[in-house]
Short mmCIF file of C-alpha atoms and ligand atoms in Angstrom, two decimals:
data_model
loop_
_atom_site.label_atom_id
_atom_site.label_comp_id
_atom_site.label_asym_id
_atom_site.label_seq_id
_atom_site.Cartn_x
_atom_site.Cartn_y
_atom_site.Cartn_z
CA MET F 1423 -25.28 14.96 15.12
CA SER F 1424 -22.12 17.87 13.87
CA GLN F 1425 -19.20 16.33 13.66
CA ASP F 1426 -16.27 18.87 13.67
CA LYS F 1427 -12.43 18.20 13.10
CA GLY F 1428 -11.61 16.80 16.47
CA ASN F 1429 -13.55 13.81 16.39
CA PHE F 1430 -11.62 12.68 13.66
CA GLN F 1431 -8.06 11.53 13.39
CA TRP F 1432 -5.11 12.28 12.02
CA TRP F 1433 -5.47 8.75 9.82
CA GLN F 1434 -8.59 9.50 8.40
CA ARG F 1435 -8.47 12.92 7.62
CA GLY F 1436 -5.11 13.46 6.15
CA VAL F 1437 -3.10 11.59 2.66
CA VAL F 1438 -0.37 9.05 3.18
CA TYR F 1439 2.01 8.78 0.50
CA GLN F 1440 3.82 5.65 0.05
CA ILE F 1441 7.81 6.55 -0.70
CA TYR F 1442 9.66 3.52 -2.23
CA PRO F 1443 13.49 4.53 -0.63
CA ARG F 1444 15.04 2.97 -3.34
CA SER F 1445 13.84 4.84 -5.86
CA PHE F 1446 13.02 8.55 -4.37
CA LYS F 1447 16.70 10.13 -3.99
CA ASP F 1448 20.12 9.11 -4.22
CA THR F 1449 22.45 10.88 -2.34
CA THR F 1450 25.73 8.41 -1.75
CA ALA F 1451 26.33 8.02 -5.45
CA ASN F 1452 25.34 4.55 -5.78
CA GLY F 1453 21.99 4.01 -8.00
CA VAL F 1454 20.25 3.48 -4.70
CA GLY F 1455 17.54 6.25 -2.80
CA ASP F 1456 18.63 6.81 1.00
CA LEU F 1457 16.97 8.12 3.80
CA GLN F 1458 18.97 11.68 3.17
CA GLY F 1459 17.68 11.69 -0.34
CA ILE F 1460 13.60 11.41 1.65
CA ILE F 1461 15.28 14.35 4.12
CA GLU F 1462 15.44 16.51 0.98
CA LYS F 1463 12.67 15.97 -1.22
CA LEU F 1464 10.46 16.48 2.37
CA ASP F 1465 9.79 20.09 1.32
CA TYR F 1466 8.39 18.60 -2.12
CA LEU F 1467 5.67 16.69 -0.11
CA ASN F 1468 4.47 19.34 2.33
CA ASP F 1469 6.46 22.68 2.70
CA GLY F 1470 3.66 24.43 4.72
CA SER F 1471 2.46 25.99 1.21
CA PRO F 1472 -0.72 25.31 -0.10
CA ASP F 1473 1.72 24.74 -3.67
CA SER F 1474 3.17 22.11 -2.75
CA LEU F 1475 1.48 18.44 -2.49
CA ALA F 1476 0.72 19.27 1.30
CA VAL F 1477 0.13 15.69 1.68
CA ASP F 1478 -0.18 14.28 5.52
CA ALA F 1479 1.62 10.90 5.96
CA ILE F 1480 4.31 9.30 4.29
CA TRP F 1481 4.91 5.72 4.44
CA ILE F 1482 8.23 3.95 3.48
CA SER F 1483 8.73 0.55 2.65
CA PRO F 1484 11.72 -1.32 4.47
CA PHE F 1485 15.03 0.04 5.07
CA TYR F 1486 16.37 -2.34 7.84
CA PRO F 1487 19.45 -3.85 7.02
CA SER F 1488 18.55 -6.94 5.03
CA PRO F 1489 20.57 -9.24 2.26
CA MET F 1490 18.43 -7.22 -0.17
CA VAL F 1491 16.80 -10.29 -1.71
CA ASP F 1492 13.44 -9.27 -1.43
CA PHE F 1493 14.70 -5.68 -1.47
CA GLY F 1494 13.97 -4.93 2.30
CA TYR F 1495 10.94 -7.66 2.87
CA ASP F 1496 13.96 -10.47 3.62
CA VAL F 1497 14.69 -7.93 7.27
CA SER F 1498 18.28 -9.49 9.13
CA ASP F 1499 17.58 -6.97 12.24
CA TYR F 1500 14.65 -5.56 13.07
CA CYS F 1501 15.88 -2.58 14.65
CA ASP F 1502 18.30 -0.85 12.48
CA VAL F 1503 18.89 0.82 9.12
CA ASP F 1504 20.96 -0.92 6.12
CA PRO F 1505 23.77 1.00 5.12
CA LEU F 1506 22.16 1.20 1.73
CA PHE F 1507 19.93 3.78 3.28
CA GLY F 1508 22.33 5.55 6.36
CA ASP F 1509 21.75 4.92 9.97
CA LEU F 1510 20.00 5.29 12.67
CA ALA F 1511 20.86 9.39 13.19
CA THR F 1512 19.75 10.08 9.87
CA PHE F 1513 16.58 8.20 10.65
CA ASP F 1514 15.91 10.27 13.63
CA ARG F 1515 16.72 13.47 11.79
CA LEU F 1516 14.11 12.17 8.83
CA VAL F 1517 11.33 12.02 12.06
CA ALA F 1518 12.24 15.70 13.30
CA GLU F 1519 11.79 17.03 9.81
CA ALA F 1520 9.07 15.89 8.57
CA HIS F 1521 7.45 16.58 12.02
CA ARG F 1522 8.59 19.73 11.88
CA ARG F 1523 6.57 19.76 8.59
CA ASN F 1524 3.17 18.26 10.45
CA MET F 1525 3.99 14.76 8.77
CA LYS F 1526 3.94 11.51 10.10
CA VAL F 1527 5.64 8.91 9.27
CA ILE F 1528 4.35 5.78 9.66
CA ILE F 1529 7.16 2.61 8.87
CA ASP F 1530 6.82 -0.98 7.19
CA TRP F 1531 6.92 -3.90 9.54
CA VAL F 1532 7.56 -7.24 8.33
CA PRO F 1533 5.76 -9.23 10.78
CA ASN F 1534 6.00 -12.98 8.61
CA HIS F 1535 9.38 -13.71 7.65
CA THR F 1536 12.57 -12.69 8.44
CA SER F 1537 15.18 -12.98 5.87
CA ASP F 1538 17.26 -16.05 6.00
CA GLN F 1539 20.32 -14.31 7.37
CA HIS F 1540 18.30 -13.10 10.87
CA PRO F 1541 20.52 -14.26 13.65
CA TRP F 1542 16.91 -15.91 14.69
CA PHE F 1543 17.04 -18.12 12.25
CA VAL F 1544 21.07 -18.76 11.72
CA GLU F 1545 20.31 -20.09 14.99
CA SER F 1546 17.23 -22.02 14.23
CA ARG F 1547 18.56 -23.73 11.50
CA ARG F 1548 21.97 -25.17 13.37
CA SER F 1549 20.39 -28.37 14.99
CA ARG F 1550 17.23 -28.91 15.98
CA GLU F 1551 17.73 -28.60 19.73
CA ASN F 1552 18.32 -25.43 19.10
CA PRO F 1553 16.72 -22.76 21.57
CA LYS F 1554 15.01 -20.68 18.31
CA ARG F 1555 14.54 -23.66 16.49
CA GLU F 1556 10.28 -23.07 17.29
CA TRP F 1557 10.73 -19.42 16.32
CA TYR F 1558 10.00 -20.58 13.05
CA ILE F 1559 8.31 -23.41 11.05
CA TRP F 1560 9.84 -27.10 10.97
CA ARG F 1561 8.73 -30.14 9.94
CA ASP F 1562 9.14 -33.47 8.81
CA PRO F 1563 9.53 -34.76 5.28
CA LYS F 1564 6.88 -36.70 4.27
CA PRO F 1565 7.76 -40.40 4.01
CA ASP F 1566 8.51 -40.33 1.03
CA GLY F 1567 10.89 -37.38 1.49
CA SER F 1568 8.49 -35.02 0.11
CA PRO F 1569 7.69 -31.31 1.44
CA PRO F 1570 5.26 -31.44 4.36
CA ASN F 1571 2.09 -30.38 2.83
CA ASN F 1572 1.52 -28.68 -0.50
CA TRP F 1573 1.87 -25.38 -0.16
CA GLY F 1574 3.25 -22.76 -2.85
CA SER F 1575 5.52 -20.03 -2.39
CA PHE F 1576 4.25 -16.28 -3.15
CA PHE F 1577 6.75 -16.27 -5.75
CA GLY F 1578 7.30 -20.03 -7.38
CA GLY F 1579 8.13 -23.43 -6.47
CA PRO F 1580 7.08 -24.64 -2.64
CA ALA F 1581 6.89 -22.92 -0.05
CA TRP F 1582 9.37 -25.16 1.67
CA THR F 1583 12.92 -26.19 1.69
CA LEU F 1584 14.96 -29.52 3.01
CA ASP F 1585 17.65 -28.17 5.58
CA THR F 1586 19.58 -31.46 4.46
CA GLU F 1587 21.92 -30.52 7.95
CA THR F 1588 18.86 -31.36 10.08
CA GLY F 1589 16.27 -33.01 7.65
CA GLN F 1590 13.88 -30.98 8.05
CA TYR F 1591 11.57 -28.95 5.81
CA TYR F 1592 11.13 -24.96 6.63
CA LEU F 1593 8.33 -23.07 5.91
CA HIS F 1594 8.42 -20.26 3.83
CA GLN F 1595 5.47 -18.22 2.10
CA PHE F 1596 8.41 -16.15 -0.46
CA VAL F 1597 11.51 -16.97 -1.37
CA PRO F 1598 13.45 -19.21 0.77
CA GLU F 1599 15.80 -16.48 1.69
CA GLN F 1600 12.08 -15.15 4.18
CA PRO F 1601 11.34 -18.02 6.14
CA ASP F 1602 8.59 -17.84 8.13
CA LEU F 1603 8.28 -16.96 11.54
CA ASN F 1604 6.70 -19.21 14.27
CA TRP F 1605 3.44 -16.62 15.71
CA ARG F 1606 1.93 -19.44 17.57
CA ASN F 1607 5.66 -19.29 19.75
CA PRO F 1608 4.13 -16.86 22.30
CA GLU F 1609 8.57 -15.61 22.44
CA VAL F 1610 8.31 -14.75 19.19
CA ARG F 1611 5.73 -12.55 19.91
CA ASP F 1612 7.47 -10.76 22.66
CA ALA F 1613 10.41 -10.17 20.75
CA MET F 1614 8.16 -8.88 17.67
CA PHE F 1615 6.76 -6.40 19.70
CA GLU F 1616 9.85 -5.52 20.98
CA THR F 1617 10.41 -4.32 17.78
CA LEU F 1618 7.11 -2.26 17.22
CA ARG F 1619 8.38 -0.22 20.67
CA TYR F 1620 11.94 0.39 19.63
CA TRP F 1621 10.19 2.14 17.18
CA LEU F 1622 7.57 3.87 18.43
CA ASP F 1623 9.94 4.98 20.91
CA ARG F 1624 11.93 7.06 18.53
CA GLY F 1625 8.89 8.80 17.27
CA VAL F 1626 7.27 6.79 14.49
CA ASP F 1627 3.68 7.32 13.93
CA GLY F 1628 2.36 4.22 13.01
CA PHE F 1629 3.49 1.07 10.53
CA ARG F 1630 2.05 -0.72 7.85
CA MET F 1631 2.33 -4.60 8.22
CA ASP F 1632 3.44 -6.24 5.76
CA VAL F 1633 1.22 -9.39 4.70
CA ILE F 1634 0.02 -9.31 8.26
CA GLY F 1635 -3.39 -11.72 7.62
CA LEU F 1636 -0.35 -15.08 7.10
CA ILE F 1637 1.09 -14.52 9.83
CA ILE F 1638 -0.99 -17.23 11.46
CA LYS F 1639 -1.21 -20.83 9.62
CA ASP F 1640 -3.07 -22.88 10.25
CA GLU F 1641 -1.94 -25.65 13.26
CA GLN F 1642 -1.96 -28.88 11.65
CA LEU F 1643 -0.43 -27.11 8.22
CA ARG F 1644 -3.35 -29.00 6.18
CA ASP F 1645 -3.07 -28.78 1.94
CA ASN F 1646 -4.99 -25.78 0.53
CA PRO F 1647 -7.70 -27.32 -1.96
CA PRO F 1648 -6.86 -26.57 -5.70
CA ASP F 1649 -8.52 -24.04 -7.15
CA PRO F 1650 -10.57 -24.48 -9.42
CA ASP F 1651 -11.08 -21.06 -10.86
CA ALA F 1652 -7.15 -21.24 -11.45
CA LEU F 1653 -5.84 -19.39 -14.37
CA PRO F 1654 -5.37 -21.86 -17.17
CA ASP F 1655 -1.96 -20.38 -18.58
CA LEU F 1656 -0.16 -19.98 -14.50
CA PRO F 1657 3.65 -20.38 -15.03
CA LYS F 1658 5.08 -24.22 -14.46
CA ASN F 1659 6.58 -23.19 -11.14
CA ASP F 1660 3.10 -20.90 -9.61
CA LEU F 1661 2.17 -23.28 -7.37
CA PHE F 1662 0.25 -20.78 -4.90
CA HIS F 1663 -2.28 -19.53 -7.50
CA ARG F 1664 -3.19 -23.13 -7.87
CA LEU F 1665 -4.61 -23.47 -4.88
CA LEU F 1666 -7.43 -22.00 -2.42
CA GLN F 1667 -5.44 -19.87 0.62
CA VAL F 1668 -7.35 -22.02 2.73
CA TYR F 1669 -5.34 -23.19 5.71
CA ASN F 1670 -2.22 -21.23 5.03
CA MET F 1671 -4.14 -17.14 5.82
CA ASP F 1672 -7.22 -15.35 7.56
CA GLN F 1673 -7.02 -18.07 10.29
CA ASP F 1674 -9.26 -16.92 12.83
CA GLU F 1675 -6.58 -17.11 15.35
CA VAL F 1676 -5.03 -14.24 14.00
CA HIS F 1677 -7.60 -12.02 15.27
CA GLU F 1678 -6.44 -12.71 19.24
CA VAL F 1679 -2.77 -11.90 17.33
CA LEU F 1680 -3.65 -7.94 15.51
CA LYS F 1681 -5.12 -7.65 19.70
CA GLU F 1682 -1.84 -7.87 21.60
CA ILE F 1683 -0.73 -5.87 18.60
CA ARG F 1684 -3.20 -3.05 18.78
CA ARG F 1685 -2.43 -2.73 22.42
CA VAL F 1686 1.17 -2.26 21.97
CA LEU F 1687 0.73 0.53 19.54
CA ASP F 1688 -2.42 2.11 22.02
CA ALA F 1689 0.41 2.42 24.85
CA TYR F 1690 0.78 5.64 22.86
CA GLU F 1691 -0.67 8.34 21.66
CA GLU F 1692 -2.27 8.79 17.90
CA ARG F 1693 -0.60 5.95 16.23
CA VAL F 1694 -2.26 4.20 13.37
CA ALA F 1695 -1.93 -0.06 12.60
CA ILE F 1696 -2.51 -0.07 9.02
CA GLY F 1697 -2.17 -4.09 7.26
CA GLU F 1698 -2.13 -5.53 4.02
CA LEU F 1699 -3.92 -7.64 3.58
CA TRP F 1700 -5.90 -9.53 -0.24
CA GLY F 1701 -8.26 -11.84 1.13
CA PRO F 1702 -11.78 -11.16 -0.07
CA LEU F 1703 -14.32 -8.82 1.77
CA PRO F 1704 -15.61 -11.69 4.50
CA ARG F 1705 -12.29 -12.36 5.72
CA TRP F 1706 -10.80 -8.37 5.25
CA ILE F 1707 -13.54 -7.01 6.72
CA LYS F 1708 -13.20 -9.18 10.40
CA TYR F 1709 -9.68 -7.14 10.65
CA TYR F 1710 -10.90 -4.05 11.85
CA GLY F 1711 -12.00 -6.15 14.78
CA GLU F 1712 -15.02 -6.84 16.48
CA ASP F 1713 -15.53 -3.17 18.15
CA GLY F 1714 -12.24 -1.70 16.15
CA ASP F 1715 -9.21 -3.19 18.54
CA GLU F 1716 -7.49 -4.45 15.50
CA LEU F 1717 -6.03 -2.54 12.53
CA HIS F 1718 -7.30 0.94 11.91
CA LEU F 1719 -7.36 0.48 8.02
CA PRO F 1720 -6.67 -3.13 6.52
CA PHE F 1721 -5.67 -1.59 3.38
CA ASN F 1722 -8.79 -1.83 0.60
CA PHE F 1723 -7.52 -2.67 -2.78
CA ARG F 1724 -10.57 -3.29 -4.31
CA LEU F 1725 -10.43 -0.66 -7.04
CA MET F 1726 -6.98 -1.60 -8.01
CA ARG F 1727 -8.68 -4.65 -9.00
CA GLN F 1728 -11.65 -3.32 -11.03
CA PRO F 1729 -11.87 -3.15 -14.50
CA TRP F 1730 -11.97 0.89 -16.52
CA GLN F 1731 -16.09 1.15 -15.65
CA ALA F 1732 -18.16 3.43 -13.58
CA LYS F 1733 -20.54 0.88 -12.48
CA ALA F 1734 -17.24 -1.62 -11.49
CA MET F 1735 -15.56 1.37 -8.73
CA ARG F 1736 -19.60 1.98 -7.82
CA GLN F 1737 -20.53 -1.11 -6.98
CA SER F 1738 -17.10 -1.82 -5.04
CA VAL F 1739 -17.40 1.25 -3.32
CA ASP F 1740 -20.72 0.51 -2.52
CA GLU F 1741 -19.84 -2.49 -1.53
CA LEU F 1742 -17.77 -1.71 0.89
CA GLU F 1743 -19.94 0.96 2.23
CA THR F 1744 -22.96 -1.51 3.17
CA ALA F 1745 -20.91 -3.75 5.20
CA LEU F 1746 -18.44 -1.49 6.86
CA PRO F 1747 -19.01 -1.41 10.84
CA GLY F 1748 -19.85 2.17 12.17
CA PHE F 1749 -16.45 2.23 13.85
CA ALA F 1750 -14.66 1.28 10.71
CA TRP F 1751 -13.07 3.84 9.03
CA PRO F 1752 -12.60 3.20 4.75
CA ASN F 1753 -9.48 3.66 2.67
CA TYR F 1754 -8.89 3.60 -0.53
CA VAL F 1755 -5.62 2.53 -2.85
CA LEU F 1756 -4.59 2.54 -6.27
CA GLY F 1757 -0.92 2.10 -7.14
CA ASN F 1758 2.00 0.38 -4.70
CA HIS F 1759 5.35 -1.19 -5.24
CA ASP F 1760 3.85 -4.14 -5.93
CA ILE F 1761 1.45 -3.81 -8.98
CA PRO F 1762 1.52 -1.93 -12.25
CA ARG F 1763 1.76 1.62 -12.46
CA LEU F 1764 -2.22 3.21 -12.34
CA VAL F 1765 -1.65 4.92 -15.51
CA SER F 1766 -0.79 1.71 -17.49
CA ARG F 1767 -3.59 -0.18 -15.83
CA PHE F 1768 -6.16 2.00 -15.94
CA GLY F 1769 -5.55 2.14 -19.80
CA GLY F 1770 -3.52 5.97 -20.35
CA GLN F 1771 -3.66 9.98 -18.68
CA VAL F 1772 -6.54 11.24 -19.41
CA GLN F 1773 -8.04 7.94 -17.10
CA ALA F 1774 -5.33 8.08 -14.43
CA ARG F 1775 -6.64 12.06 -13.82
CA VAL F 1776 -10.23 11.14 -13.38
CA ALA F 1777 -8.72 8.43 -11.17
CA ALA F 1778 -7.12 10.11 -8.70
CA MET F 1779 -10.83 12.79 -8.07
CA MET F 1780 -11.64 9.32 -7.53
CA LEU F 1781 -9.25 8.48 -4.99
CA LEU F 1782 -8.89 11.73 -3.43
CA THR F 1783 -13.03 12.49 -3.04
CA LEU F 1784 -13.93 9.36 -1.36
CA ARG F 1785 -14.98 8.68 1.83
CA GLY F 1786 -11.96 7.22 3.75
CA THR F 1787 -7.99 7.71 3.46
CA PRO F 1788 -6.31 7.88 0.51
CA THR F 1789 -3.18 6.80 -0.19
CA LEU F 1790 -1.04 7.60 -2.78
CA TYR F 1791 2.31 5.88 -4.48
CA TYR F 1792 5.47 7.98 -5.36
CA GLY F 1793 5.27 8.93 -9.00
CA ASP F 1794 0.95 8.81 -10.01
CA GLU F 1795 1.01 12.04 -9.20
CA LEU F 1796 3.54 12.95 -12.30
CA GLY F 1797 1.85 10.10 -14.22
CA MET F 1798 4.37 7.49 -14.17
CA GLU F 1799 3.75 5.02 -16.57
CA ASN F 1800 5.60 0.94 -16.28
CA GLY F 1801 8.94 1.51 -17.02
CA VAL F 1802 10.91 -0.75 -19.91
CA ILE F 1803 12.88 -3.28 -18.11
CA PRO F 1804 15.41 -4.99 -20.15
CA PRO F 1805 14.95 -8.37 -19.40
CA ASP F 1806 18.96 -8.84 -18.26
CA LYS F 1807 18.22 -5.83 -16.19
CA ILE F 1808 15.02 -7.56 -14.02
CA GLN F 1809 15.97 -7.35 -10.57
CA ASP F 1810 12.38 -8.17 -9.01
CA PRO F 1811 12.46 -12.10 -7.67
CA GLN F 1812 8.98 -12.71 -8.78
CA GLY F 1813 10.23 -11.57 -12.12
CA ILE F 1814 13.04 -13.92 -12.29
CA ASN F 1815 11.46 -16.39 -10.56
CA LEU F 1816 7.48 -16.61 -12.73
CA GLY F 1817 8.72 -14.79 -15.86
CA PRO F 1818 8.94 -11.49 -17.38
CA GLU F 1819 5.33 -9.99 -16.69
CA TRP F 1820 5.32 -10.60 -13.43
CA SER F 1821 7.72 -8.29 -12.90
CA ARG F 1822 7.04 -5.67 -10.25
CA ASP F 1823 9.97 -3.81 -11.56
CA VAL F 1824 7.79 -1.61 -13.24
CA ALA F 1825 6.35 0.08 -10.61
CA ARG F 1826 9.44 0.29 -9.09
CA THR F 1827 11.35 2.97 -11.26
CA PRO F 1828 13.41 6.05 -9.94
CA MET F 1829 11.44 9.06 -9.12
CA GLN F 1830 11.57 11.61 -12.29
CA TRP F 1831 12.86 14.86 -10.33
CA ASP F 1832 14.14 16.65 -13.68
CA ASP F 1833 14.91 16.49 -17.22
CA GLY F 1834 18.78 16.05 -16.52
CA SER F 1835 20.91 12.86 -16.87
CA TYR F 1836 19.00 9.79 -15.05
CA ALA F 1837 16.30 12.45 -14.35
CA ALA F 1838 17.86 13.91 -10.98
CA PHE F 1839 17.27 11.25 -9.11
CA SER F 1840 20.96 9.80 -9.02
CA THR F 1841 24.18 11.20 -10.81
CA VAL F 1842 25.07 6.87 -11.14
CA GLU F 1843 23.27 4.42 -13.25
CA PRO F 1844 20.20 4.18 -11.32
CA TRP F 1845 19.39 0.17 -9.65
CA LEU F 1846 16.67 0.13 -12.11
CA PRO F 1847 16.36 2.39 -15.68
CA VAL F 1848 15.14 5.59 -15.66
CA SER F 1849 11.46 5.34 -17.87
CA ALA F 1850 11.97 6.85 -20.79
CA ASP F 1851 8.82 9.53 -20.33
CA TYR F 1852 11.10 10.94 -17.82
CA GLN F 1853 11.44 14.42 -19.73
CA SER F 1854 8.12 15.47 -19.56
CA GLN F 1855 7.32 13.41 -16.67
CA ASN F 1856 8.95 14.98 -13.62
CA VAL F 1857 8.59 17.27 -11.04
CA ALA F 1858 9.89 20.57 -12.62
CA SER F 1859 8.29 20.52 -15.89
CA GLN F 1860 5.53 19.58 -14.22
CA SER F 1861 5.50 22.11 -11.78
CA ALA F 1862 6.12 24.53 -14.60
CA ASP F 1863 2.34 23.81 -16.62
CA PRO F 1864 -0.66 24.78 -14.83
CA THR F 1865 -2.47 21.91 -16.31
CA SER F 1866 -0.10 18.72 -15.63
CA MET F 1867 -0.94 15.30 -13.44
CA LEU F 1868 0.98 17.38 -10.46
CA ASN F 1869 -0.99 20.66 -10.82
CA LEU F 1870 -4.10 18.91 -10.53
CA TYR F 1871 -2.53 16.15 -7.75
CA ARG F 1872 -2.29 19.81 -5.94
CA ARG F 1873 -5.39 21.62 -6.94
CA LEU F 1874 -7.43 18.28 -5.65
CA LEU F 1875 -5.07 17.62 -2.59
CA ARG F 1876 -5.77 21.68 -1.46
CA TYR F 1877 -9.22 21.17 -2.10
CA ARG F 1878 -9.80 18.38 0.02
CA ARG F 1879 -8.09 20.28 2.68
CA SER F 1880 -9.87 22.90 2.92
CA SER F 1881 -12.86 20.84 2.36
CA PRO F 1882 -15.00 18.85 5.32
CA ALA F 1883 -17.39 17.79 3.16
CA LEU F 1884 -14.88 15.83 0.78
CA GLN F 1885 -12.36 14.55 4.35
CA TRP F 1886 -15.00 13.06 6.56
CA GLY F 1887 -18.74 13.71 5.15
CA ARG F 1888 -21.06 11.07 4.05
CA TYR F 1889 -21.28 9.75 1.05
CA LEU F 1890 -24.26 9.69 -0.92
CA PRO F 1891 -23.89 7.55 -4.90
CA LEU F 1892 -26.54 8.78 -7.48
CA ASP F 1893 -28.03 6.55 -10.32
CA VAL F 1894 -27.50 9.15 -12.71
CA GLU F 1895 -25.80 7.60 -16.05
CA GLU F 1896 -24.08 4.55 -16.07
CA ASP F 1897 -20.79 5.83 -17.47
CA CYS F 1898 -20.19 8.41 -15.01
CA PHE F 1899 -19.59 7.05 -11.12
CA VAL F 1900 -21.42 10.44 -9.60
CA TYR F 1901 -21.70 10.57 -6.30
CA LEU F 1902 -22.81 13.42 -3.34
CA ARG F 1903 -20.02 14.20 -0.43
CA GLU F 1904 -22.03 16.24 2.60
CA VAL F 1905 -21.41 17.16 5.96
CA ASP F 1906 -23.44 19.72 8.32
CA GLY F 1907 -24.94 21.40 5.15
CA GLU F 1908 -21.69 21.82 2.73
CA ARG F 1909 -22.43 19.98 0.30
CA ARG F 1910 -20.36 18.77 -2.41
CA LEU F 1911 -20.60 16.79 -6.40
CA VAL F 1912 -18.13 14.54 -7.65
CA ALA F 1913 -18.90 13.61 -11.43
CA LEU F 1914 -16.33 11.63 -12.93
CA ASN F 1915 -16.67 10.49 -17.03
CA PHE F 1916 -14.84 6.97 -17.21
CA VAL F 1917 -15.68 6.74 -21.17
CA ASP F 1918 -13.99 8.61 -24.21
CA GLU F 1919 -17.36 10.71 -25.22
CA ALA F 1920 -19.38 13.54 -23.72
CA ARG F 1921 -21.92 12.85 -21.45
CA HIS F 1922 -24.85 15.03 -20.07
CA LEU F 1923 -25.46 14.88 -16.82
CA SER F 1924 -29.54 15.45 -15.22
CA ILE F 1925 -28.93 16.11 -11.42
CA PRO F 1926 -32.47 15.23 -9.65
CA GLY F 1927 -33.63 18.15 -6.97
CA GLU F 1928 -30.58 19.94 -7.81
CA ALA F 1929 -30.11 23.88 -10.30
CA TRP F 1930 -27.40 25.39 -10.01
CA GLY F 1931 -23.62 24.72 -8.63
CA ARG F 1932 -20.43 25.97 -9.08
CA VAL F 1933 -17.63 23.57 -11.01
CA VAL F 1934 -14.84 24.05 -8.43
CA LEU F 1935 -12.27 21.99 -10.00
CA SER F 1936 -12.00 20.18 -13.22
CA THR F 1937 -9.48 16.89 -14.57
CA HIS F 1938 -8.92 19.20 -17.68
CA LEU F 1939 -8.38 21.91 -14.53
CA ASP F 1940 -9.67 24.98 -17.29
CA ARG F 1941 -12.77 24.93 -16.16
CA GLU F 1942 -14.08 27.49 -13.11
CA GLU F 1943 -18.17 28.26 -13.59
CA LEU F 1944 -21.64 28.18 -12.75
CA VAL F 1945 -23.83 24.66 -14.03
CA ASP F 1946 -27.06 24.23 -14.75
CA LEU F 1947 -26.76 20.34 -12.98
CA SER F 1948 -30.21 19.59 -15.22
CA ARG F 1949 -27.84 19.87 -18.25
CA LEU F 1950 -24.31 19.26 -16.46
CA GLN F 1951 -21.89 18.10 -19.45
CA LEU F 1952 -18.89 16.52 -19.22
CA ARG F 1953 -16.06 16.02 -21.38
CA PRO F 1954 -14.71 12.79 -22.32
CA TYR F 1955 -12.54 11.11 -19.56
CA GLU F 1956 -13.78 14.63 -17.40
CA GLY F 1957 -13.99 14.11 -13.84
CA ILE F 1958 -15.70 17.44 -11.77
CA ILE F 1959 -15.78 18.87 -8.04
CA VAL F 1960 -19.43 20.86 -7.90
CA GLU F 1961 -20.19 23.35 -4.99
CA LEU F 1962 -24.14 23.22 -4.22
C1 GLC X 2537 4.27 -8.22 1.11
C2 GLC X 2537 5.61 -7.31 0.12
C3 GLC X 2537 6.18 -7.23 -1.16
C4 GLC X 2537 6.91 -8.27 -0.21
C5 GLC X 2537 5.89 -9.76 0.47
C6 GLC X 2537 6.83 -10.28 0.75
O1 GLC X 2537 3.21 -8.18 -0.32
O2 GLC X 2537 4.23 -5.97 -0.54
O3 GLC X 2537 6.70 -5.91 -1.91
O4 GLC X 2537 7.53 -8.78 -1.79
O5 GLC X 2537 5.36 -8.85 1.11
O6 GLC X 2537 7.27 -9.47 2.04
#
């Protein structure tokens, strides 16, 4: 069947770019990024010319009013903008300016929990009889006074906090300042659906739904069983990773809620539902719905967790390709605000170049994380400067601050992110890893990303063609992408030594892009040479 562009939605063809607003661009000289900063940098993301990154959508992490205990993932009002980031008028301008540049705007939606300062929770904790009591999950202590079950918080300690005034515990799967909403209560659902409509009416093109698999818990709140494979050296207060997450996530009933959420979005045109999900593949895949009526894109973090090995990456991709039903569209993520920077994780700049080519040539929607296009590395945060509650509670090695340092615009003071000391220190590498210097260097990481994105846009095979892996050489991940006679070969060398490949059944091809950005040539595919850590795209 011939498939033209018309058969594919923007969120299938396009590339998403994640912005962590605290760290993108500060225009108010307070050391924290803001919405106006994003507006000022939209041209960098897509100014309509092929020389900008020209991404298709931005996803903005939370900018709602918040006490910022978890930097915006503790929301105290779902329908406003925190003054730190701007106001609603600025948000509206941001949407208009992004749309003018043909970029969609996806916002974060945090349905599992609110801030403890949210008026709903302030009410709820007032008394056992309060009309909002059942909006959260309150339970009596066990007879010995201990918490109602053994669940741990993701950020250390138990998932329950006792409210001494009313004598009951409330559930919070993150910090105590993030009480979990009770999604079994229809009033909560209605109120939360209203918050979706509020932003849809303002013109947002979709949502990234935070820890969506957690919103429904086991009705009886049973104890989670111990995890026999738990790491032996977990921090003492890490109760969470000692247990298997059986009763607190991925409950069957969550799929009913997801279908309702989809119906809210489907009342509008071309909106996308993306969800943050961490469970194993059989549980994860269910979030597409039985016939595509739940999430469009349950985030796929599998590649991020693989060792730097061609075989492991290929296995992960093949597993996904085999498991996905026909209606389900794949997607890949290699970095975000919760895990160490991809350069630091995969071993270095050369590996990161190969990773970039892989991410932008596999079948499925890629999500990029701000700064990865510069090869930004993990920030070094002195222990007394740690901000992240996970790092504060579980220890510095768990801090997610390393991946949240300010965007590096040029080699001036504070990397031109801000005119004052930023909320997290600028990375030491900013003098070489910054937008200005990398723009001027034709072989920089930034120019590799720009070239890859530009090439991807020009190639239907890369955007929506079939994926066919080839068994050629253990250390290389090699695949074809093809559609309607357009055929592209991608060959990625994962090791620090040259490799010679013989592509079965192929004679000549043209290398159009190398991760080293230094060759475009006709090649003999029976003796295709890849240099150490080189990835190439070949037109067949
Ligand atoms: C998600 C977010 C993370 C946040 C947590 C609690 O995992 O990505 O940053 O801390 O949810 O909302």
